[in-house]
Amino acid sequence: MNQVSELLKNTHVRLCDEEFFIVGCEPGERQIAVGIAGEDGVVSLVFLPREVTIILTARLWQRVGGRFNTARIETGYRLITLDISLPWDVVGYLARVTEALAAGGVSVGVISSYASDHLLVGEEVLPAALRILKNLGCRV
């Protein structure tokens, strides 16, 4: 736990200024999703056998959303980046973050990338999420 506490103290919290949407669609629209992959504003594409998930800015969705016929959309999210390059053998870092957020009543979606983790939180709970991260020792 001491290693995790030290890592949290070295974590810079970066907040993206834009609103994000989480979009789920049917696998038949995979090629449409691939077509927007290079657009500025796409954060994540996940292709699974039964669904495609796209996380992108509201601004981009306004431009490309009409291409999708089966979209299910969750709106009003903000993207928080936990800006620290974590070794892949670290145990408990993300658990500590998500447990603290859960204890504070903050629902969170997590995107893990090669070097860092990103949190999607609802706009209405953003102040609480930032306060919790600060209380964990992160640099907000």
Coordinates of N, CA and C in Angstrom, one line a residue:
M1 N 0.8 -1.2 0.0 CA 0.0 0.0 0.0 C 0.9 1.3 0.0
N2 N 2.0 1.2 0.6 CA 2.9 2.3 0.7 C 3.3 2.8 -0.7
Q3 N 3.6 1.8 -1.6 CA 4.0 2.1 -3.0 C 2.8 2.8 -3.7
V4 N 1.6 2.4 -3.5 CA 0.5 3.0 -4.1 C 0.3 4.4 -3.6
S5 N 0.5 4.6 -2.3 CA 0.3 6.0 -1.8 C 1.4 6.9 -2.4
E6 N 2.6 6.4 -2.6 CA 3.6 7.2 -3.2 C 3.3 7.5 -4.6
L7 N 2.8 6.6 -5.3 CA 2.4 6.8 -6.7 C 1.3 7.8 -6.8
L8 N 0.3 7.7 -5.9 CA -0.8 8.7 -5.9 C -0.3 10.1 -5.7
K9 N 0.7 10.3 -4.8 CA 1.3 11.6 -4.6 C 2.0 12.1 -5.8
N10 N 2.4 11.3 -6.7 CA 3.1 11.7 -7.9 C 2.2 11.7 -9.2
T11 N 0.9 11.6 -8.9 CA -0.1 11.6 -10.0 C -0.6 13.0 -10.2
H12 N -0.5 13.5 -11.4 CA -1.1 14.7 -11.8 C -2.5 14.4 -12.4
V13 N -3.5 15.2 -11.9 CA -4.8 15.0 -12.5 C -5.0 16.0 -13.6
R14 N -5.4 15.5 -14.8 CA -5.6 16.4 -15.9 C -7.1 16.3 -16.3
L15 N -7.8 17.4 -16.4 CA -9.2 17.4 -16.7 C -9.4 17.9 -18.1
C16 N -10.0 17.2 -19.0 CA -10.3 17.6 -20.3 C -11.5 18.6 -20.3
D17 N -11.4 19.7 -21.0 CA -12.4 20.7 -20.9 C -13.7 20.3 -21.6
E18 N -13.7 19.3 -22.4 CA -14.9 19.0 -23.3 C -15.8 18.0 -22.6
E19 N -17.1 18.0 -23.1 CA -18.0 16.9 -22.7 C -17.8 15.7 -23.6
F20 N -18.0 14.5 -23.0 CA -17.8 13.3 -23.7 C -19.1 12.5 -23.7
F21 N -19.2 11.7 -24.8 CA -20.3 10.8 -24.9 C -19.8 9.4 -24.9
I22 N -20.5 8.4 -24.4 CA -20.2 7.0 -24.5 C -21.3 6.4 -25.4
V23 N -20.9 5.9 -26.5 CA -21.8 5.4 -27.5 C -21.6 3.9 -27.7
G24 N -22.8 3.2 -27.6 CA -22.7 1.7 -27.9 C -23.5 1.5 -29.2
C25 N -23.0 0.7 -30.1 CA -23.8 0.3 -31.3 C -23.6 -1.1 -31.7
E26 N -24.3 -1.6 -32.6 CA -24.3 -3.0 -33.1 C -23.0 -3.3 -33.9
P27 N -22.6 -4.5 -33.9 CA -21.3 -4.9 -34.6 C -21.4 -4.5 -36.1
G28 N -22.5 -4.5 -36.7 CA -22.6 -4.1 -38.1 C -22.2 -2.7 -38.4
E29 N -22.0 -1.9 -37.4 CA -21.5 -0.5 -37.6 C -20.1 -0.4 -37.3
R30 N -19.4 -1.5 -37.2 CA -17.9 -1.4 -36.9 C -17.1 -0.6 -37.9
Q31 N -17.4 -0.8 -39.2 CA -16.7 -0.1 -40.2 C -16.9 1.4 -40.2
I32 N -18.1 1.8 -39.7 CA -18.4 3.3 -39.6 C -17.5 3.8 -38.4
A33 N -17.4 3.0 -37.3 CA -16.6 3.4 -36.2 C -15.1 3.5 -36.6
V34 N -14.7 2.5 -37.4 CA -13.3 2.6 -37.9 C -13.1 3.8 -38.7
G35 N -14.1 4.2 -39.5 CA -13.9 5.4 -40.3 C -13.7 6.7 -39.6
I36 N -14.2 6.7 -38.3 CA -14.0 8.0 -37.5 C -12.8 7.9 -36.6
A37 N -12.1 6.7 -36.6 CA -11.1 6.5 -35.6 C -10.0 7.5 -35.6
G38 N -9.6 8.1 -36.8 CA -8.6 9.1 -36.8 C -9.0 10.5 -36.5
E39 N -10.3 10.7 -36.3 CA -10.8 12.0 -36.0 C -10.3 12.5 -34.7
D40 N -10.1 13.8 -34.6 CA -9.7 14.5 -33.4 C -11.0 14.5 -32.5
G41 N -10.9 13.9 -31.3 CA -12.0 13.8 -30.4 C -12.4 12.4 -30.1
V42 N -11.9 11.4 -30.8 CA -12.1 10.0 -30.4 C -11.1 9.6 -29.4
V43 N -11.6 9.1 -28.3 CA -10.7 8.7 -27.2 C -10.5 7.2 -27.1
S44 N -11.6 6.5 -27.4 CA -11.5 5.0 -27.3 C -12.5 4.3 -28.3
L45 N -12.1 3.3 -28.9 CA -12.9 2.4 -29.7 C -12.7 1.0 -29.1
V46 N -13.8 0.3 -28.8 CA -13.7 -1.1 -28.3 C -14.6 -1.9 -29.2
F47 N -14.0 -3.0 -29.8 CA -14.7 -3.9 -30.7 C -14.8 -5.2 -30.0
L48 N -16.1 -5.6 -29.6 CA -16.3 -6.9 -29.1 C -17.3 -7.6 -30.0
P49 N -17.4 -8.9 -29.8 CA -18.3 -9.7 -30.8 C -19.8 -9.2 -30.8
R50 N -20.3 -8.7 -29.7 CA -21.7 -8.3 -29.7 C -21.9 -6.8 -29.6
E51 N -20.8 -6.0 -29.5 CA -21.0 -4.5 -29.5 C -19.8 -3.8 -29.9
V52 N -20.0 -2.5 -30.2 CA -18.9 -1.6 -30.5 C -19.2 -0.4 -29.5
T53 N -18.1 0.0 -28.9 CA -18.2 1.1 -27.9 C -17.3 2.2 -28.4
I54 N -17.8 3.4 -28.5 CA -17.0 4.6 -28.9 C -17.1 5.6 -27.8
I55 N -16.0 6.1 -27.3 CA -16.0 7.3 -26.4 C -15.4 8.4 -27.2
L56 N -16.1 9.5 -27.3 CA -15.7 10.6 -28.1 C -16.3 11.9 -27.5
T57 N -15.8 13.0 -28.0 CA -16.3 14.3 -27.6 C -17.7 14.6 -28.1
A58 N -18.5 15.3 -27.4 CA -19.8 15.7 -27.8 C -19.7 16.5 -29.1
R59 N -18.7 17.3 -29.2 CA -18.5 18.1 -30.5 C -18.4 17.2 -31.7
L60 N -17.6 16.1 -31.6 CA -17.4 15.2 -32.7 C -18.7 14.4 -33.0
W61 N -19.3 14.0 -31.9 CA -20.6 13.2 -32.1 C -21.6 14.1 -32.9
Q62 N -21.7 15.4 -32.7 CA -22.6 16.2 -33.4 C -22.3 16.2 -34.9
R63 N -21.0 16.0 -35.2 CA -20.6 15.9 -36.7 C -20.9 14.5 -37.3
V64 N -20.6 13.4 -36.5 CA -20.6 12.1 -37.1 C -21.7 11.2 -36.6
G65 N -22.5 11.6 -35.7 CA -23.5 10.8 -35.1 C -24.6 10.3 -36.1
G66 N -24.9 11.1 -37.1 CA -25.9 10.7 -38.1 C -25.5 9.5 -38.9
R67 N -24.2 9.1 -38.8 CA -23.8 7.9 -39.6 C -24.2 6.6 -38.9
F68 N -24.6 6.7 -37.7 CA -24.9 5.5 -36.9 C -26.4 5.3 -36.7
N69 N -26.9 4.1 -37.0 CA -28.3 3.9 -36.9 C -28.7 3.2 -35.6
T70 N -27.8 2.5 -35.0 CA -28.1 1.7 -33.8 C -27.5 2.3 -32.5
A71 N -27.1 3.5 -32.5 CA -26.4 4.1 -31.4 C -27.3 4.3 -30.1
R72 N -26.7 3.8 -29.0 CA -27.2 4.1 -27.7 C -26.2 5.1 -27.1
I73 N -26.7 6.2 -26.5 CA -25.8 7.3 -26.2 C -26.0 7.6 -24.7
E74 N -24.8 7.7 -24.0 CA -24.8 8.2 -22.6 C -24.1 9.6 -22.7
T75 N -24.7 10.6 -22.3 CA -24.1 12.0 -22.4 C -23.7 12.5 -21.0
G76 N -23.0 13.6 -21.1 CA -22.7 14.4 -19.9 C -21.5 13.9 -19.1
Y77 N -20.5 13.4 -19.8 CA -19.3 12.9 -19.0 C -18.1 13.8 -19.3
R78 N -17.2 13.7 -18.3 CA -16.0 14.4 -18.3 C -14.8 13.4 -18.2
L79 N -13.7 13.7 -18.9 CA -12.6 12.8 -18.9 C -11.5 13.4 -18.0
I80 N -11.1 12.5 -17.0 CA -10.0 12.8 -16.1 C -8.9 11.9 -16.4
T81 N -7.7 12.4 -16.6 CA -6.5 11.6 -16.9 C -5.7 11.6 -15.6
L82 N -5.3 10.4 -15.1 CA -4.4 10.2 -14.0 C -3.0 10.1 -14.7
D83 N -2.4 11.3 -14.7 CA -1.1 11.5 -15.5 C 0.1 11.0 -14.7
I84 N 0.4 9.7 -14.8 CA 1.6 9.1 -14.3 C 1.8 7.8 -15.1
S85 N 3.0 7.6 -15.4 CA 3.4 6.4 -16.1 C 3.6 5.3 -15.1
L86 N 2.7 4.4 -15.1 CA 2.8 3.3 -14.1 C 3.4 2.0 -14.7
P87 N 4.3 1.4 -14.0 CA 4.8 0.1 -14.4 C 3.6 -0.9 -14.4
W88 N 3.6 -1.9 -15.3 CA 2.5 -2.8 -15.5 C 2.4 -3.8 -14.3
D89 N 3.4 -3.8 -13.4 CA 3.3 -4.8 -12.3 C 2.8 -4.1 -11.0
V90 N 2.4 -2.9 -11.1 CA 1.8 -2.2 -9.9 C 0.5 -2.8 -9.5
V91 N 0.3 -3.2 -8.3 CA -0.9 -3.8 -7.8 C -1.6 -2.8 -6.9
G92 N -2.9 -2.5 -7.1 CA -3.7 -1.8 -6.2 C -3.9 -0.3 -6.5
Y93 N -3.2 0.2 -7.4 CA -3.3 1.7 -7.7 C -4.7 2.0 -8.1
L94 N -5.2 1.4 -9.2 CA -6.5 1.8 -9.7 C -7.6 1.3 -8.7
A95 N -7.4 0.2 -8.0 CA -8.3 -0.2 -7.0 C -8.5 0.8 -5.9
R96 N -7.4 1.4 -5.5 CA -7.5 2.5 -4.5 C -8.3 3.7 -5.0
V97 N -8.0 4.1 -6.2 CA -8.8 5.2 -6.8 C -10.3 4.9 -6.9
T98 N -10.6 3.7 -7.5 CA -12.0 3.4 -7.7 C -12.8 3.2 -6.4
E99 N -12.1 2.6 -5.4 CA -12.7 2.3 -4.1 C -13.0 3.7 -3.5
A100 N -12.1 4.6 -3.5 CA -12.4 5.9 -2.9 C -13.5 6.6 -3.6
L101 N -13.5 6.6 -4.9 CA -14.6 7.2 -5.7 C -16.0 6.5 -5.4
A102 N -16.0 5.2 -5.3 CA -17.2 4.5 -5.0 C -17.7 4.9 -3.6
A103 N -16.8 5.0 -2.6 CA -17.1 5.3 -1.3 C -17.7 6.7 -1.2
G104 N -17.3 7.6 -2.1 CA -17.8 9.0 -2.2 C -19.1 9.1 -3.1
G105 N -19.6 8.0 -3.6 CA -20.8 8.0 -4.4 C -20.6 8.4 -5.8
V106 N -19.4 8.3 -6.3 CA -19.0 8.7 -7.7 C -18.9 7.4 -8.6
S107 N -19.8 7.3 -9.5 CA -19.8 6.2 -10.5 C -18.7 6.6 -11.5
V108 N -17.9 5.6 -12.0 CA -16.8 5.9 -12.8 C -16.6 4.8 -13.9
G109 N -16.3 5.3 -15.1 CA -15.8 4.4 -16.1 C -14.3 4.5 -16.3
V110 N -13.6 3.5 -16.5 CA -12.2 3.5 -16.6 C -11.7 3.1 -18.0
I111 N -10.8 3.9 -18.5 CA -10.1 3.5 -19.7 C -8.6 3.4 -19.4
S112 N -8.0 2.3 -19.5 CA -6.6 2.1 -19.3 C -5.8 2.1 -20.6
S113 N -4.8 2.9 -20.7 CA -4.0 2.9 -21.9 C -2.6 2.4 -21.5
Y114 N -1.7 2.4 -22.4 CA -0.4 1.8 -22.1 C 0.3 2.5 -20.9
A115 N 0.3 3.8 -20.9 CA 1.0 4.5 -19.8 C 0.2 5.2 -18.7
S116 N -1.1 5.2 -18.9 CA -1.9 5.9 -17.9 C -3.3 5.4 -17.9
D117 N -4.1 5.9 -16.8 CA -5.5 5.5 -16.7 C -6.3 6.8 -16.8
H118 N -7.5 6.6 -17.3 CA -8.4 7.7 -17.6 C -9.8 7.4 -17.0
L119 N -10.4 8.4 -16.4 CA -11.7 8.2 -15.7 C -12.8 9.0 -16.4
L120 N -13.9 8.4 -16.6 CA -15.1 9.1 -17.1 C -16.0 9.2 -16.0
V121 N -16.4 10.5 -15.6 CA -17.3 10.7 -14.6 C -18.4 11.7 -15.0
G122 N -19.5 11.5 -14.5 CA -20.6 12.4 -14.8 C -20.3 13.9 -14.4
E123 N -20.8 14.8 -15.2 CA -20.5 16.2 -15.0 C -21.0 16.6 -13.6
E124 N -22.1 16.0 -13.1 CA -22.7 16.4 -11.8 C -21.9 15.9 -10.6
V125 N -21.1 14.9 -10.8 CA -20.2 14.4 -9.7 C -18.7 14.8 -9.9
L126 N -18.5 15.6 -10.9 CA -17.1 16.0 -11.2 C -16.4 16.7 -10.0
P127 N -17.1 17.7 -9.3 CA -16.4 18.3 -8.2 C -16.1 17.3 -7.1
A128 N -17.0 16.4 -6.8 CA -16.7 15.3 -5.8 C -15.6 14.5 -6.2
A129 N -15.5 14.1 -7.5 CA -14.4 13.2 -8.0 C -13.1 13.9 -7.8
L130 N -13.0 15.2 -8.1 CA -11.7 15.9 -8.0 C -11.3 16.1 -6.6
R131 N -12.3 16.3 -5.7 CA -12.0 16.4 -4.2 C -11.5 15.1 -3.7
I132 N -12.1 14.0 -4.1 CA -11.6 12.7 -3.7 C -10.2 12.4 -4.1
L133 N -9.9 12.7 -5.4 CA -8.6 12.5 -5.9 C -7.6 13.3 -5.2
K134 N -7.9 14.5 -4.8 CA -7.0 15.4 -4.1 C -6.8 14.8 -2.7
N135 N -7.9 14.3 -2.1 CA -7.7 13.7 -0.7 C -6.9 12.4 -0.8
L136 N -6.8 11.7 -1.9 CA -5.9 10.6 -2.1 C -4.5 11.0 -2.2
G137 N -4.2 12.3 -2.4 CA -2.9 12.8 -2.5 C -2.5 13.2 -3.9
C138 N -3.4 13.0 -4.9 CA -3.1 13.4 -6.3 C -3.0 14.9 -6.4
R139 N -2.2 15.3 -7.4 CA -2.1 16.7 -7.6 C -3.2 17.2 -8.6
V140 N -4.1 17.9 -8.0 CA -5.3 18.3 -8.8 C -5.1 19.7 -9.2

